[in-house]
Amino acid sequence: MKVKHFFFFVSINLLLFSCNRQTTPSHQIVWTGITQKGIYVQDELPGNAPKYSLDSLETLKKSPLQGKTIFWLGSSITFGLTAHGEATADMLAKHNGGTCYKEAASGTTIANIPATEEMATILTQIIGADPSKEDLSFTARIHNLPLDVQPDLFVLQLSTNDSRLPAESIGAISESTDTADFDLATTLGGMEYIMAYVRNHWHCPVLIYTSPFLSDDEQYKAMLDNTYKVADKWSAYILDMTTDKAFNTVGRENYDLYMAPDGIHPTRAGYQLWWLPRFEEKITEILK
């Protein structure tokens, strides 16, 4: 009888231990459309050291974003061009145990405009696609995201590439909410198309994020000012990292670690240590 009691006691304790043990939440990163081609890794940058890699990032046991599904649409900054293709979407999914669908292609714009011969060559080298045969604008690539998956949030990048287009390419905000009425050859028309598409197909909130260090870029600032109007019209959220002085100060103080020399693209460390906490804070606020 004593032996039976001993094994019964051991079995109960093992069961309790198993029930109380926390398992690491699973995460998933899904690349859609154009995938990881021609990643400009810049291994020599201190911010791309292995200790800042996605593999080294631990997953939280508990997170308010655990199990959340988020769609991302953007260009090289969303892609992670100088960070081994490991950007905010990847870091957020891994850190919080969520799922991120990542539709990102370097060198692309929200405005749907024909690529110049020079830009077509660059795009072909960077992403391995021929822009003369394939429409790479945001409004075209949003169709790569699955309609049979319900996201909790849609994240849109205000692409720095649009700020290099002619000033008139910014466009104007329409009085309509019909996708057929938007001028897709303009940045604002493209943004409104995306807002309408998300509302019509996924009915989830939209977060538009902007880049730091560009408050002196007149065209990007004009795009940002109009983005606030678009967000107001469509009840979208904005993560404004352009005019956030405190956020930019942190970035400048750690510039050599957080940024590539071009001043546009973060490193792995920049995404993980600088951007990720800000995104987590904002997205948690939206989805609470």
PDB file of C-alpha atoms in Angstrom, residues 75-183:
ATOM      1  CA  SER A  75       8.592  48.939 -48.992  1.00  0.00           C
ATOM      2  CA  SER A  76      12.232  48.474 -47.881  1.00  0.00           C
ATOM      3  CA  ILE A  77      11.746  49.706 -44.303  1.00  0.00           C
ATOM      4  CA  THR A  78       8.940  47.203 -43.755  1.00  0.00           C
ATOM      5  CA  PHE A  79      11.106  44.646 -45.549  1.00  0.00           C
ATOM      6  CA  GLY A  80      14.221  45.173 -43.412  1.00  0.00           C
ATOM      7  CA  LEU A  81      16.583  45.975 -46.286  1.00  0.00           C
ATOM      8  CA  THR A  82      19.676  46.569 -44.140  1.00  0.00           C
ATOM      9  CA  ALA A  83      18.702  44.171 -41.356  1.00  0.00           C
ATOM     10  CA  HIS A  84      18.802  40.744 -43.010  1.00  0.00           C
ATOM     11  CA  GLY A  85      15.097  41.106 -43.834  1.00  0.00           C
ATOM     12  CA  GLU A  86      14.281  41.120 -40.099  1.00  0.00           C
ATOM     13  CA  ALA A  87      12.127  44.181 -39.498  1.00  0.00           C
ATOM     14  CA  THR A  88       9.394  45.297 -37.106  1.00  0.00           C
ATOM     15  CA  ALA A  89       6.813  42.769 -38.306  1.00  0.00           C
ATOM     16  CA  ASP A  90       9.213  39.878 -37.751  1.00  0.00           C
ATOM     17  CA  MET A  91      10.342  41.148 -34.346  1.00  0.00           C
ATOM     18  CA  LEU A  92       6.784  41.800 -33.173  1.00  0.00           C
ATOM     19  CA  ALA A  93       5.523  38.358 -34.187  1.00  0.00           C
ATOM     20  CA  LYS A  94       8.436  36.587 -32.476  1.00  0.00           C
ATOM     21  CA  HIS A  95       8.440  38.699 -29.303  1.00  0.00           C
ATOM     22  CA  ASN A  96       4.689  38.481 -28.687  1.00  0.00           C
ATOM     23  CA  GLY A  97       3.763  35.071 -30.036  1.00  0.00           C
ATOM     24  CA  GLY A  98       1.623  36.400 -32.856  1.00  0.00           C
ATOM     25  CA  THR A  99       1.280  36.087 -36.613  1.00  0.00           C
ATOM     26  CA  CYS A 100       2.433  38.723 -39.088  1.00  0.00           C
ATOM     27  CA  TYR A 101       1.769  38.623 -42.815  1.00  0.00           C
ATOM     28  CA  LYS A 102       4.475  40.688 -44.488  1.00  0.00           C
ATOM     29  CA  GLU A 103       3.917  42.176 -47.948  1.00  0.00           C
ATOM     30  CA  ALA A 104       7.049  44.261 -48.482  1.00  0.00           C
ATOM     31  CA  ALA A 105       9.139  45.076 -51.556  1.00  0.00           C
ATOM     32  CA  SER A 106      12.096  47.443 -51.573  1.00  0.00           C
ATOM     33  CA  GLY A 107      12.011  50.501 -53.808  1.00  0.00           C
ATOM     34  CA  THR A 108       8.239  50.502 -54.270  1.00  0.00           C
ATOM     35  CA  THR A 109       5.734  53.319 -53.826  1.00  0.00           C
ATOM     36  CA  ILE A 110       2.162  53.810 -52.706  1.00  0.00           C
ATOM     37  CA  ALA A 111       1.519  55.786 -55.890  1.00  0.00           C
ATOM     38  CA  ASN A 112       1.095  53.510 -58.890  1.00  0.00           C
ATOM     39  CA  ILE A 113       3.406  55.116 -61.449  1.00  0.00           C
ATOM     40  CA  PRO A 114       5.568  53.645 -64.214  1.00  0.00           C
ATOM     41  CA  ALA A 115       9.146  53.113 -63.082  1.00  0.00           C
ATOM     42  CA  THR A 116      11.834  55.129 -64.805  1.00  0.00           C
ATOM     43  CA  GLU A 117      14.457  53.143 -66.688  1.00  0.00           C
ATOM     44  CA  GLU A 118      16.964  53.873 -63.927  1.00  0.00           C
ATOM     45  CA  MET A 119      14.568  52.852 -61.156  1.00  0.00           C
ATOM     46  CA  ALA A 120      13.525  49.733 -63.069  1.00  0.00           C
ATOM     47  CA  THR A 121      17.153  48.634 -63.164  1.00  0.00           C
ATOM     48  CA  ILE A 122      17.565  49.268 -59.440  1.00  0.00           C
ATOM     49  CA  LEU A 123      14.374  47.402 -58.585  1.00  0.00           C
ATOM     50  CA  THR A 124      15.414  44.453 -60.691  1.00  0.00           C
ATOM     51  CA  GLN A 125      18.744  44.272 -58.859  1.00  0.00           C
ATOM     52  CA  ILE A 126      17.236  44.721 -55.392  1.00  0.00           C
ATOM     53  CA  ILE A 127      14.165  42.503 -55.456  1.00  0.00           C
ATOM     54  CA  GLY A 128      14.715  40.278 -58.463  1.00  0.00           C
ATOM     55  CA  ALA A 129      11.572  41.437 -60.258  1.00  0.00           C
ATOM     56  CA  ASP A 130      11.046  43.133 -63.600  1.00  0.00           C
ATOM     57  CA  PRO A 131       8.932  46.272 -63.008  1.00  0.00           C
ATOM     58  CA  SER A 132       8.161  46.532 -66.719  1.00  0.00           C
ATOM     59  CA  LYS A 133       6.181  43.300 -66.455  1.00  0.00           C
ATOM     60  CA  GLU A 134       4.908  43.465 -62.894  1.00  0.00           C
ATOM     61  CA  ASP A 135       3.058  46.189 -61.031  1.00  0.00           C
ATOM     62  CA  LEU A 136       4.853  46.678 -57.713  1.00  0.00           C
ATOM     63  CA  SER A 137       2.848  49.546 -56.227  1.00  0.00           C
ATOM     64  CA  PHE A 138       1.259  49.131 -52.804  1.00  0.00           C
ATOM     65  CA  THR A 139      -2.235  49.168 -54.323  1.00  0.00           C
ATOM     66  CA  ALA A 140      -1.334  46.235 -56.560  1.00  0.00           C
ATOM     67  CA  ARG A 141       0.464  44.211 -53.910  1.00  0.00           C
ATOM     68  CA  ILE A 142      -2.292  44.523 -51.317  1.00  0.00           C
ATOM     69  CA  HIS A 143      -4.042  41.843 -53.380  1.00  0.00           C
ATOM     70  CA  ASN A 144      -1.304  39.395 -52.356  1.00  0.00           C
ATOM     71  CA  LEU A 145      -2.651  39.406 -48.802  1.00  0.00           C
ATOM     72  CA  PRO A 146      -5.178  36.604 -48.173  1.00  0.00           C
ATOM     73  CA  LEU A 147      -8.878  37.389 -48.052  1.00  0.00           C
ATOM     74  CA  ASP A 148      -9.601  34.181 -46.135  1.00  0.00           C
ATOM     75  CA  VAL A 149      -7.520  35.313 -43.136  1.00  0.00           C
ATOM     76  CA  GLN A 150      -8.985  37.831 -40.687  1.00  0.00           C
ATOM     77  CA  PRO A 151      -6.345  40.235 -39.347  1.00  0.00           C
ATOM     78  CA  ASP A 152      -6.720  42.082 -36.064  1.00  0.00           C
ATOM     79  CA  LEU A 153      -4.841  45.063 -37.530  1.00  0.00           C
ATOM     80  CA  PHE A 154      -3.527  46.338 -40.861  1.00  0.00           C
ATOM     81  CA  VAL A 155      -0.235  48.274 -40.798  1.00  0.00           C
ATOM     82  CA  LEU A 156       0.675  50.597 -43.693  1.00  0.00           C
ATOM     83  CA  GLN A 157       4.060  52.274 -44.181  1.00  0.00           C
ATOM     84  CA  LEU A 158       4.168  55.870 -45.424  1.00  0.00           C
ATOM     85  CA  SER A 159       6.913  55.048 -47.889  1.00  0.00           C
ATOM     86  CA  THR A 160       9.942  57.299 -48.158  1.00  0.00           C
ATOM     87  CA  ASN A 161      10.093  56.352 -51.841  1.00  0.00           C
ATOM     88  CA  ASP A 162       6.987  58.430 -52.540  1.00  0.00           C
ATOM     89  CA  SER A 163       8.799  61.531 -51.290  1.00  0.00           C
ATOM     90  CA  ARG A 164      11.239  61.160 -54.203  1.00  0.00           C
ATOM     91  CA  LEU A 165       8.466  61.423 -56.786  1.00  0.00           C
ATOM     92  CA  PRO A 166       7.465  64.734 -58.407  1.00  0.00           C
ATOM     93  CA  ALA A 167       5.599  66.968 -55.933  1.00  0.00           C
ATOM     94  CA  GLU A 168       2.340  66.676 -57.880  1.00  0.00           C
ATOM     95  CA  SER A 169       2.405  62.904 -57.270  1.00  0.00           C
ATOM     96  CA  ILE A 170       1.177  63.520 -53.712  1.00  0.00           C
ATOM     97  CA  GLY A 171      -2.283  64.195 -55.146  1.00  0.00           C
ATOM     98  CA  ALA A 172      -5.391  65.182 -53.236  1.00  0.00           C
ATOM     99  CA  ILE A 173      -7.904  63.623 -50.859  1.00  0.00           C
ATOM    100  CA  SER A 174     -11.139  62.610 -52.555  1.00  0.00           C
ATOM    101  CA  GLU A 175     -14.625  63.419 -51.308  1.00  0.00           C
ATOM    102  CA  SER A 176     -15.608  59.840 -52.164  1.00  0.00           C
ATOM    103  CA  THR A 177     -15.163  56.528 -50.353  1.00  0.00           C
ATOM    104  CA  ASP A 178     -15.505  54.448 -53.527  1.00  0.00           C
ATOM    105  CA  THR A 179     -12.304  52.751 -54.698  1.00  0.00           C
ATOM    106  CA  ALA A 180     -13.203  53.572 -58.299  1.00  0.00           C
ATOM    107  CA  ASP A 181     -12.890  57.290 -57.561  1.00  0.00           C
ATOM    108  CA  PHE A 182      -9.293  57.328 -56.296  1.00  0.00           C
ATOM    109  CA  ASP A 183      -6.350  58.414 -58.428  1.00  0.00           C
TER     110      ASP A 183
END
